[in-house]
PDB file of C-alpha atoms and ligand atoms in Angstrom:
ATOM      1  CA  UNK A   1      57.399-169.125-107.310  1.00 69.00           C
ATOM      2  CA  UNK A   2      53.643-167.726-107.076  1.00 86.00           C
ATOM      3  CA  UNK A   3      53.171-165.340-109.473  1.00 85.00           C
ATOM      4  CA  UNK A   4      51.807-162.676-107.300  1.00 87.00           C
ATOM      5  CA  UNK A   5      54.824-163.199-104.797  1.00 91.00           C
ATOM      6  CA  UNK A   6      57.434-162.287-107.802  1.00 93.00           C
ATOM      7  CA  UNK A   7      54.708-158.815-108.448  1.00 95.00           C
ATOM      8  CA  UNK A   8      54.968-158.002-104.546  1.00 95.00           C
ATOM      9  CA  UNK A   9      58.422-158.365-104.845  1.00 95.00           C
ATOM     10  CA  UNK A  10      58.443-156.346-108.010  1.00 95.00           C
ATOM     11  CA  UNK A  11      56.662-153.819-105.967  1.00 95.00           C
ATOM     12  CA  UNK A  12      58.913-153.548-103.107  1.00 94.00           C
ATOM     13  CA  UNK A  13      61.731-153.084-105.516  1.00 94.00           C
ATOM     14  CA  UNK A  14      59.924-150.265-106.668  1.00 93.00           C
ATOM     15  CA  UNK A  15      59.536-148.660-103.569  1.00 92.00           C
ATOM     16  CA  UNK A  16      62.967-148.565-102.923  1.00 91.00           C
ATOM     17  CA  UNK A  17      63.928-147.474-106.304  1.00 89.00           C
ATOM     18  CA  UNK A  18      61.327-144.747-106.342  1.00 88.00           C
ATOM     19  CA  UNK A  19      61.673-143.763-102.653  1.00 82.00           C
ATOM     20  CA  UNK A  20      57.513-143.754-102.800  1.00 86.00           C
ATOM     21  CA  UNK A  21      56.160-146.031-100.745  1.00 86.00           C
ATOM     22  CA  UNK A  22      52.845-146.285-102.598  1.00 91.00           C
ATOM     23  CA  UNK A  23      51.151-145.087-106.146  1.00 95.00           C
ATOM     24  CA  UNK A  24      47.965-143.959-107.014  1.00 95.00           C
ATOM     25  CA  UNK A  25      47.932-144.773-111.015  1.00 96.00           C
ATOM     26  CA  UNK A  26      49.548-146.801-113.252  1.00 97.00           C
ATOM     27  CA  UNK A  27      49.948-146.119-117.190  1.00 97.00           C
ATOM     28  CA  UNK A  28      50.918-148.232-119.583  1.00 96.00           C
ATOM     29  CA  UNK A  29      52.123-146.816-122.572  1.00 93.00           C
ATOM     30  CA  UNK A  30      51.042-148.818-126.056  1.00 87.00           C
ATOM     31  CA  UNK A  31      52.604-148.633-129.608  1.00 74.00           C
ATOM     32  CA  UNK A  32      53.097-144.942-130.525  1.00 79.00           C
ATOM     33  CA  UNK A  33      52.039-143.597-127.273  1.00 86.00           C
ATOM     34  CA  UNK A  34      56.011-143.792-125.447  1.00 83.00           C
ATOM     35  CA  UNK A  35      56.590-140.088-126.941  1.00 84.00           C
ATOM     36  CA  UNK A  36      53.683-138.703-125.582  1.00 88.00           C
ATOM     37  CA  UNK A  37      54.870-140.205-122.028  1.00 90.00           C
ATOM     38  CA  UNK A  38      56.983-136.730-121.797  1.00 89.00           C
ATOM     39  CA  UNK A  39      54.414-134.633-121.536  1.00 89.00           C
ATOM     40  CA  UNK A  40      53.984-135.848-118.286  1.00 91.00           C
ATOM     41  CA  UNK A  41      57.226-134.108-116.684  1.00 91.00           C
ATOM     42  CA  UNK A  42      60.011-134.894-115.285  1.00 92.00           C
ATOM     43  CA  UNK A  43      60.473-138.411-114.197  1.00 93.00           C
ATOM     44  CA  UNK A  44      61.407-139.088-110.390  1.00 92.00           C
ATOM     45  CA  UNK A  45      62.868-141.641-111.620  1.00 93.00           C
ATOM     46  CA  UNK A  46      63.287-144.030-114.740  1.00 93.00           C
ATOM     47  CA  UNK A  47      64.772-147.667-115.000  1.00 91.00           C
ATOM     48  CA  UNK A  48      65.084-151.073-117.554  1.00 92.00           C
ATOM     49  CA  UNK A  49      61.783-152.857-116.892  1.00 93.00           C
ATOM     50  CA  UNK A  50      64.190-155.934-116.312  1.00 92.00           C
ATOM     51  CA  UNK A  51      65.642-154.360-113.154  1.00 92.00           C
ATOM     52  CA  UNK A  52      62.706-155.362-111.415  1.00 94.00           C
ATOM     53  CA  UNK A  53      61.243-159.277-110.838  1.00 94.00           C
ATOM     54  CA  UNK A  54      59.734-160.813-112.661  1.00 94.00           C
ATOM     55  CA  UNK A  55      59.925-158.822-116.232  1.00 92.00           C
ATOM     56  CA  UNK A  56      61.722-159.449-119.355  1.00 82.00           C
ATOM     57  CA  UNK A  57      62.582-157.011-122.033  1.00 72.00           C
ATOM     58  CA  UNK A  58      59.531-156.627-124.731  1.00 62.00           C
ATOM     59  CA  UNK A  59      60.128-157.908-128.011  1.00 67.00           C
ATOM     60  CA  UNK A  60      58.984-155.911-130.352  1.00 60.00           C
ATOM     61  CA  UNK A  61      60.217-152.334-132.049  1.00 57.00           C
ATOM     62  CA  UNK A  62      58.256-149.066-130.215  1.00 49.00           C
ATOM     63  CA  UNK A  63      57.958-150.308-127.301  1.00 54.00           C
ATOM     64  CA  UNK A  64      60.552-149.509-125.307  1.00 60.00           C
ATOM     65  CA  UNK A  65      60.809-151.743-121.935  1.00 87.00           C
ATOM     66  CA  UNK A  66      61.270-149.607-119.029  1.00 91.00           C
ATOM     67  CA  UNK A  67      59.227-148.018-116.150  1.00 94.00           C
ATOM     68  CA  UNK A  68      59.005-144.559-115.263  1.00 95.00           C
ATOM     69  CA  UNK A  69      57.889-142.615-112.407  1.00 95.00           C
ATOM     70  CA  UNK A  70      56.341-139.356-112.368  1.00 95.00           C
ATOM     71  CA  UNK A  71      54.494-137.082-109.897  1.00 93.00           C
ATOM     72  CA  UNK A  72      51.770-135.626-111.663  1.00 92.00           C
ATOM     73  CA  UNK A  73      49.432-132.846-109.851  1.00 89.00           C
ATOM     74  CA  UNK A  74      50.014-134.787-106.824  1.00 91.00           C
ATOM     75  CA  UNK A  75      49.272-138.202-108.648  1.00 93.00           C
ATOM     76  CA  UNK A  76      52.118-141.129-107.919  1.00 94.00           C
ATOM     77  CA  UNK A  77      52.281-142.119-111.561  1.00 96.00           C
ATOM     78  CA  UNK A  78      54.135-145.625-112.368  1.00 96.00           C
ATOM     79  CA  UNK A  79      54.528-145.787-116.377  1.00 96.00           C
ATOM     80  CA  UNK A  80      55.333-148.811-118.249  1.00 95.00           C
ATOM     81  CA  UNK A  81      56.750-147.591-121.598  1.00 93.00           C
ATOM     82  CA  UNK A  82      56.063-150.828-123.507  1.00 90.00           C
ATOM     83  CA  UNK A  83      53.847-153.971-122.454  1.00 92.00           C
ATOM     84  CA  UNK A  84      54.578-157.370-123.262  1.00 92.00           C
ATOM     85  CA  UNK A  85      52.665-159.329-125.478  1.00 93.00           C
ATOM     86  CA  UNK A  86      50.842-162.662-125.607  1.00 95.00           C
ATOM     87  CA  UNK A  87      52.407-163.274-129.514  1.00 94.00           C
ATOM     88  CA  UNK A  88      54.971-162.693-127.891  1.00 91.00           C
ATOM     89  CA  UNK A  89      54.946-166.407-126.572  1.00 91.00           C
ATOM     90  CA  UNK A  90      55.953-165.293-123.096  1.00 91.00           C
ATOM     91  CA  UNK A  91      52.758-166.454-121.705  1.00 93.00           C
ATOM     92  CA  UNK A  92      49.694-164.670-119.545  1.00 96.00           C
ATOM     93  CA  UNK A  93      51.723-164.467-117.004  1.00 94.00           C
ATOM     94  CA  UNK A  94      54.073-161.998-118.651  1.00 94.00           C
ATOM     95  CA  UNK A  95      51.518-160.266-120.227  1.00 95.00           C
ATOM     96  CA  UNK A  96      49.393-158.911-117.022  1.00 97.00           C
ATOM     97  CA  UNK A  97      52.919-158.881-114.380  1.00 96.00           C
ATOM     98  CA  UNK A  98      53.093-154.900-114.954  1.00 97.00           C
ATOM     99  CA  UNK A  99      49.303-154.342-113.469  1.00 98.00           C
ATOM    100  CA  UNK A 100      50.010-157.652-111.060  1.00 97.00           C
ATOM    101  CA  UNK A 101      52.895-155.337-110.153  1.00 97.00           C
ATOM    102  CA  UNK A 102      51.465-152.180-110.013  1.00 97.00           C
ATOM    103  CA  UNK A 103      48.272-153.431-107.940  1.00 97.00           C
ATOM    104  CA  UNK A 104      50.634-154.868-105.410  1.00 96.00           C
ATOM    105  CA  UNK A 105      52.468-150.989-105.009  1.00 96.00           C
ATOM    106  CA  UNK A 106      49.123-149.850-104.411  1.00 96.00           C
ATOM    107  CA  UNK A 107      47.542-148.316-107.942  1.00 97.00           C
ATOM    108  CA  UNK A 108      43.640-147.948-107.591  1.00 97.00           C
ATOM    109  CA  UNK A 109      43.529-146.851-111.063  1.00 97.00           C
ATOM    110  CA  UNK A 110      44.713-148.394-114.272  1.00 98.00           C
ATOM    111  CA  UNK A 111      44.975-146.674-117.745  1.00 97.00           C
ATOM    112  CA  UNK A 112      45.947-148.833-120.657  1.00 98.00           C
ATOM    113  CA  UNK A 113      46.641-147.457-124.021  1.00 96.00           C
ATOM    114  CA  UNK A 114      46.772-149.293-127.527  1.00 95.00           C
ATOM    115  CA  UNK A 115      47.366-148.462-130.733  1.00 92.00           C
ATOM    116  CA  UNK A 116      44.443-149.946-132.593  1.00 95.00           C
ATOM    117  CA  UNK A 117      42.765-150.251-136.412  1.00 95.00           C
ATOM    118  CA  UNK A 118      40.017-148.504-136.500  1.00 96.00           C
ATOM    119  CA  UNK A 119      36.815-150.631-137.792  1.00 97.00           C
ATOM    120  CA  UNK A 120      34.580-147.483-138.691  1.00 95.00           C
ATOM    121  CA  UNK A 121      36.857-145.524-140.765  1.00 90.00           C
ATOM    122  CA  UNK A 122      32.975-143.520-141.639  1.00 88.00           C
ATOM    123  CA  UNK A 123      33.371-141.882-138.217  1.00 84.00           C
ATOM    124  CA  UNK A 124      36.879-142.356-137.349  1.00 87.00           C
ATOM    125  CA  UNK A 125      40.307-140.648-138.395  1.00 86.00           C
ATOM    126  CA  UNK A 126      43.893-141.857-138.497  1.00 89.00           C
ATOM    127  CA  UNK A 127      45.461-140.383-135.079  1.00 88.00           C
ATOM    128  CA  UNK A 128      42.858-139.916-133.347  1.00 90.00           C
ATOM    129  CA  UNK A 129      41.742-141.823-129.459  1.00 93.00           C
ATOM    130  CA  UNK A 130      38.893-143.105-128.915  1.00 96.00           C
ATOM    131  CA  UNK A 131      38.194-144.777-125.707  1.00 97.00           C
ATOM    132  CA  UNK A 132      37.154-147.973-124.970  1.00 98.00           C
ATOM    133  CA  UNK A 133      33.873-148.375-123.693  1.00 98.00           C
ATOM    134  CA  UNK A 134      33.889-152.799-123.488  1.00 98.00           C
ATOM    135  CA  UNK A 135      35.793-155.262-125.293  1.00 98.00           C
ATOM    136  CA  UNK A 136      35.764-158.198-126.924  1.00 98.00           C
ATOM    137  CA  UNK A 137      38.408-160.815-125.777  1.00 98.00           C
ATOM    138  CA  UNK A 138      39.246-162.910-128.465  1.00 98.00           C
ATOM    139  CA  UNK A 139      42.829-163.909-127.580  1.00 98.00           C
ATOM    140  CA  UNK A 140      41.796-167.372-126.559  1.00 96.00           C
ATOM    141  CA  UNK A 141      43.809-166.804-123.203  1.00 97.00           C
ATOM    142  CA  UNK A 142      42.512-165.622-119.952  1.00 96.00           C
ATOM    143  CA  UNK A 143      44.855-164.345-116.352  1.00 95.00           C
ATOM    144  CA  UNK A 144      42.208-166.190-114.270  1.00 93.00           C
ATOM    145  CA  UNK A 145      42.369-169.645-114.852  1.00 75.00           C
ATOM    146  CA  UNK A 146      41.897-171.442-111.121  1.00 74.00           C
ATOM    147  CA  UNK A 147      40.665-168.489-109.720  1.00 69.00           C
ATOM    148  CA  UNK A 148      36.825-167.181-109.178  1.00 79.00           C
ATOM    149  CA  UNK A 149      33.865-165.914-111.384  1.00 91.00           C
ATOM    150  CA  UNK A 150      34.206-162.389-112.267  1.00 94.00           C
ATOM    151  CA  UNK A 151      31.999-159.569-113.055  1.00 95.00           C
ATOM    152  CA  UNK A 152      32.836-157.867-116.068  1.00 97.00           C
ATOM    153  CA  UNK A 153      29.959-156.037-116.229  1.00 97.00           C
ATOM    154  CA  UNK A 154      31.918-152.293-115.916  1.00 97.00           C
ATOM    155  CA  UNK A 155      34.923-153.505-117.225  1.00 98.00           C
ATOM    156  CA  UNK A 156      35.798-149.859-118.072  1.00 98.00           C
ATOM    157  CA  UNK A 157      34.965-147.012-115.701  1.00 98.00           C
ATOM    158  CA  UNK A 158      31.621-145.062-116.630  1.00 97.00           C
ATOM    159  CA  UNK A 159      33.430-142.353-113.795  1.00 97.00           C
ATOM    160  CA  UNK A 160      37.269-142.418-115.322  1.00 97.00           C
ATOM    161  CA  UNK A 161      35.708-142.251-119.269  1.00 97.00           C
ATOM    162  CA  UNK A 162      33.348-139.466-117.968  1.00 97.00           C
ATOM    163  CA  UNK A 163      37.030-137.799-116.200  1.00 96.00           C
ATOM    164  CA  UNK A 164      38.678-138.407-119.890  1.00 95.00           C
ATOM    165  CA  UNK A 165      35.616-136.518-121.461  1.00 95.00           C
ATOM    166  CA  UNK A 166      35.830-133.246-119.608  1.00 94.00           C
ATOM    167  CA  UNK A 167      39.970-133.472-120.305  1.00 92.00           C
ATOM    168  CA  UNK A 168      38.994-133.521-124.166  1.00 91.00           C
ATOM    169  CA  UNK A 169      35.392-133.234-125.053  1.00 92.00           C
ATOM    170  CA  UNK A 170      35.976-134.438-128.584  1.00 89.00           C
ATOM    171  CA  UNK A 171      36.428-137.769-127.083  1.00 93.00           C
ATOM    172  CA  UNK A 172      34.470-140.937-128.210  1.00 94.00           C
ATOM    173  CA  UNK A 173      33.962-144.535-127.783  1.00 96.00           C
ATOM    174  CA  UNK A 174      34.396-147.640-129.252  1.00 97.00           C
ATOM    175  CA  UNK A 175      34.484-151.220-128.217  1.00 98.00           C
ATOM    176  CA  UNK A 176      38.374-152.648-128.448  1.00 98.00           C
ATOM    177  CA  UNK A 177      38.476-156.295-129.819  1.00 98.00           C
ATOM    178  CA  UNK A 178      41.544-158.020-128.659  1.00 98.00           C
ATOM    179  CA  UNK A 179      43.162-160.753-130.576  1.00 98.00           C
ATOM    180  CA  UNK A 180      46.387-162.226-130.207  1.00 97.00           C
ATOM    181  CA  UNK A 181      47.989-162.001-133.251  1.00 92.00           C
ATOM    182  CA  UNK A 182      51.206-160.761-134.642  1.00 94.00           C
ATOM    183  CA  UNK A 183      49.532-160.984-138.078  1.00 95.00           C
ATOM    184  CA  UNK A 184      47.063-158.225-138.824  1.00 93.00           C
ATOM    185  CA  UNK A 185      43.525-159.283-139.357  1.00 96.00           C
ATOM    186  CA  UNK A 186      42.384-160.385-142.993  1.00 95.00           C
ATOM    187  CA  UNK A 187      39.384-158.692-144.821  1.00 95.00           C
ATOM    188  CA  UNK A 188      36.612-161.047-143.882  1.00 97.00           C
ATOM    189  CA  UNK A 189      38.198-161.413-140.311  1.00 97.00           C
ATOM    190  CA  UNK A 190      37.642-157.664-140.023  1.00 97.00           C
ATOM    191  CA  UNK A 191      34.130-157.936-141.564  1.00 97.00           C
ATOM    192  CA  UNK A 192      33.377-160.075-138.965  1.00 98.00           C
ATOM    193  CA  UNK A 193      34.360-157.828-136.154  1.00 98.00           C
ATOM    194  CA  UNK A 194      32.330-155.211-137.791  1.00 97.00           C
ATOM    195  CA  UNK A 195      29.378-157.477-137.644  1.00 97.00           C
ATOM    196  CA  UNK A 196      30.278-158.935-133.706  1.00 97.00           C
ATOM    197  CA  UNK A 197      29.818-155.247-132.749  1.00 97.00           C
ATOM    198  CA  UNK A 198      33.386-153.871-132.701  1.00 98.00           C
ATOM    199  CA  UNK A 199      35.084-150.753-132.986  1.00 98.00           C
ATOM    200  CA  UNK A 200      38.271-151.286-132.854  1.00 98.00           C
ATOM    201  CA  UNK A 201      40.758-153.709-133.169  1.00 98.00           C
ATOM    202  CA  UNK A 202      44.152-154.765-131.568  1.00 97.00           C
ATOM    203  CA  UNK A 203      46.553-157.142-129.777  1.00 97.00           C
ATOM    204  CA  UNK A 204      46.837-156.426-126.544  1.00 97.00           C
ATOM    205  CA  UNK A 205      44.737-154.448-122.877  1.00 98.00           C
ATOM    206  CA  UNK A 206      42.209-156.915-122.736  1.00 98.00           C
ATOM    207  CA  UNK A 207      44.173-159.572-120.457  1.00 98.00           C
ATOM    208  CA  UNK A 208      45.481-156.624-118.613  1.00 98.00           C
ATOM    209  CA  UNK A 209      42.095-155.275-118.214  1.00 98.00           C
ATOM    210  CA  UNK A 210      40.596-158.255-116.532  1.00 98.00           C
ATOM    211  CA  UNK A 211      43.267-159.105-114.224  1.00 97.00           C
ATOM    212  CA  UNK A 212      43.179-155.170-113.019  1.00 98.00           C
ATOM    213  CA  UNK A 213      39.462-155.868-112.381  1.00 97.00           C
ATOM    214  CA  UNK A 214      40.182-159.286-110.475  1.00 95.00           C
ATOM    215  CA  UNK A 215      42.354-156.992-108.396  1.00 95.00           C
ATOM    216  CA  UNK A 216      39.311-154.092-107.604  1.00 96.00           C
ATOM    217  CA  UNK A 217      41.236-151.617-109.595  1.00 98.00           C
ATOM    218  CA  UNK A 218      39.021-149.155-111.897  1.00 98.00           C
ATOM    219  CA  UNK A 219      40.442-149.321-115.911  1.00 98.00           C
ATOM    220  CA  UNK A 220      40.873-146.841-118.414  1.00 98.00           C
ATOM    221  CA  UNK A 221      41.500-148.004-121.703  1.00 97.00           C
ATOM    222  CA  UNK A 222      42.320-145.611-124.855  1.00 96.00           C
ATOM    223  CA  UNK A 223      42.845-146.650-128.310  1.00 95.00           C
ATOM    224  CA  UNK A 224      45.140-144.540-130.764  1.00 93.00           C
ATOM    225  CA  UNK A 225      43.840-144.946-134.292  1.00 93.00           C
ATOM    226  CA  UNK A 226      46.442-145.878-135.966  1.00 90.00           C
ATOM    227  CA  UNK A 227      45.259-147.009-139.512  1.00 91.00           C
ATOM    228  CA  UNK A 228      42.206-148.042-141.148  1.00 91.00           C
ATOM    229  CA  UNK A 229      42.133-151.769-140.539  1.00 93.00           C
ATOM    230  CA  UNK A 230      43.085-154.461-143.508  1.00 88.00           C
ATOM    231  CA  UNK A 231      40.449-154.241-146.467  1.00 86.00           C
ATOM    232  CA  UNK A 232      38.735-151.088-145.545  1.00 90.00           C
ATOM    233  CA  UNK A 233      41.259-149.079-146.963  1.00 81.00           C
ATOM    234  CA  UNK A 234      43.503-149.429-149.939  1.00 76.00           C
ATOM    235  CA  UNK A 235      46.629-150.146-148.430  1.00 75.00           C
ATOM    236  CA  UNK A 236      48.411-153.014-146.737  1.00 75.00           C
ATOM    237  CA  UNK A 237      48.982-152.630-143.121  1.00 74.00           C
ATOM    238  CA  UNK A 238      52.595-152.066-141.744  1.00 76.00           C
ATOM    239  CA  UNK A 239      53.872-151.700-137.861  1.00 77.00           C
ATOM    240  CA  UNK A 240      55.991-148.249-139.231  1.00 80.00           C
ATOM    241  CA  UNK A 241      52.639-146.876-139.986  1.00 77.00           C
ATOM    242  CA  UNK A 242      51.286-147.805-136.648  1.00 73.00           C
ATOM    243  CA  UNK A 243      54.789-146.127-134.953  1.00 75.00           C
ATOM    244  CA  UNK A 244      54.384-142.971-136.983  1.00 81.00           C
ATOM    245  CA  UNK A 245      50.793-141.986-136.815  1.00 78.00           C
ATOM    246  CA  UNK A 246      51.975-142.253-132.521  1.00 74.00           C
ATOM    247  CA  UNK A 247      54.446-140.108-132.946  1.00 77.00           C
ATOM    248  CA  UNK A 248      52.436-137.645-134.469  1.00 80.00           C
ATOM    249  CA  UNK A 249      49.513-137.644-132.173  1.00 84.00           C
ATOM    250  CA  UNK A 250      51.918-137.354-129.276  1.00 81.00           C
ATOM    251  CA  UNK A 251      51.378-134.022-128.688  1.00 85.00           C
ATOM    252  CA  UNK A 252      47.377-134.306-128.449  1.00 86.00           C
ATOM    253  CA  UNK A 253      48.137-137.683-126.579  1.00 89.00           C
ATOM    254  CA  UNK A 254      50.155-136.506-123.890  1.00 91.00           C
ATOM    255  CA  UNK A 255      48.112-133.018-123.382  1.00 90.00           C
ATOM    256  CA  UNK A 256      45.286-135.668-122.768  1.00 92.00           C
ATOM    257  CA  UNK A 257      47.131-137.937-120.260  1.00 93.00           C
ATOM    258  CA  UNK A 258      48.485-134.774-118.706  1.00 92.00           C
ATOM    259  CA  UNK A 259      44.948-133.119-117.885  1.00 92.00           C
ATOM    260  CA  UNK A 260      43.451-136.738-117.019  1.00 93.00           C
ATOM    261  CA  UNK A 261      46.294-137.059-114.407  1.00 92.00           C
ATOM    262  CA  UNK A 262      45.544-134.183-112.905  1.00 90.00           C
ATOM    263  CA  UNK A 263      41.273-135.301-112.211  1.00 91.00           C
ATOM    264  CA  UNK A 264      41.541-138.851-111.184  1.00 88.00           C
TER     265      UNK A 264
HETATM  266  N1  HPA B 301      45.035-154.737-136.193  1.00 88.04           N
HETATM  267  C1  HPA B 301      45.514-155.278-135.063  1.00 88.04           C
HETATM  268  N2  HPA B 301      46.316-154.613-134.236  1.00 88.04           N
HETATM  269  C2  HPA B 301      46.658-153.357-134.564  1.00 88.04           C
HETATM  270  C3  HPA B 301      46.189-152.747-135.727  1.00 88.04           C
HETATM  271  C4  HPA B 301      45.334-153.483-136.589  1.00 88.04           C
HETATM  272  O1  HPA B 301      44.874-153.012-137.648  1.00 88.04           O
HETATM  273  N3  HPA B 301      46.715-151.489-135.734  1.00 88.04           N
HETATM  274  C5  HPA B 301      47.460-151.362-134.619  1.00 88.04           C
HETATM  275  N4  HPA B 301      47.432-152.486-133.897  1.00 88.04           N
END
């Protein structure tokens, strides 16, 4: 079956779990970021991501495979607490399904969040977001074979960044390079993002990113620093690290999705 059939489907099986018959914004929550997912209230309702077509259950430790929704000052949130990933080996496909699906229920606006390595350790910290002003995609894969040319010109939204600013003005920005992993980068792999321009690096949002823009919807994207990245700091890199420098930002994270909810 069509691909965006099974996310319409997906969709309609949302609307009848969720008794909304549309939603404004869609969130999906990275490594580290599921904890700060509470401080959105109380969720209308909450469900195994594999209840709905289409989805299977994410791989990988942290992320945690089921979809949430919230009404947030008047905002119909949909929250996917854990994304599939293309190491994964699940394919495109599965990888950009939960904005396929969420584009289909109606969300205008899509906010992806990461945790990331940070590239400029001279001007960034361990737990802190930065958001992402353009990316590189260097995953090799793409959602649009077959389909048409696309601007990505505004790939992230000058108007939602410029929202996320006034919610915390200590916010800055970084260009997210998106590989595909699941091993972390070497030294002169990361000396060569430095030198391409990049910021930040990760595994995942920029797939996501370009099939919510093939769609029309505006993207946020925000990185959680989660370590320095391999060779520009004196330790190895391990996913714990990643998981606990989330679930101590939480609080800062969710105060920032909280107050961005309530402006878009
Ligand atoms: N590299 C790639 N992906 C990541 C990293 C990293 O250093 N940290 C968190 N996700």
């Amino acid at each position: 079956m069509n691909a965006l059939t099974v996310a319409a489907e997906a969709a309609d099986e949302l609307r009848s779990r969720s008794s909304l018959d549309c939603f404004d914004v869609v969130l999906v929550m990275g490594s580290g970021w599921v904890p700060a997912a509470d401080a959105l209230g109380e969720p209308a309702a909450e469900f195994p991501v594999t209840d709905l077509p289409g989805f299977a259950p994410p791989a990988v430790e942290g992320h945690a495979g089921r979809v949430r929704v919230v009404e947030v000052a008047g905002r119909r949130v949909l929250v996917f607490l854990g994304r599939t990933h293309l190491y994964e080996g699940r394919g495109v496909e599965a990888v950009v399904h939960p904005v396929r699906t969420a584009l289909a229920a109606g969300a205008g606006v899509v906010v992806l969040t990461n945790a990331a390595g940070g590239l400029r350790p001279e001007h960034q910290r361990v737990g802190d977001p930065v958001l992402i002003a353009d990316h590189l995609n260097l995953s090799g894969a793409t959602p649009l074979t077959g389909a048409r040319f696309l601007d990505l010109t505004e790939a992230y939204s000058t108007r939602l960044r410029g929202l996320a600013r006034e919610a915390d003005p200590g916010l800055v920005e970084g260009v997210y390079a998106g590989l595909r992993g699941p091993s972390y980068e070497t030294p002169a792999e990361v000396r060569m993002l430095r030198t391409s321009g990049a910021d930040l690096v990760g595994m995942s949002t920029v797939l996501e990113t370009i099939e919510a823009r093939r769609g029309g919807a505006e993207v946020l994207g925000i990185s959680l620093v989660t370590n320095i990245a391999a060779g520009l700091a004196a330790e190895p890199l391990d996913h714990e690290e990643v998981l606990a420098a989330g679930r101590e930002s939480a609080g800062r994270m969710g105060s920032l999705l909280a107050a961005l909810m309530a402006k878009l």
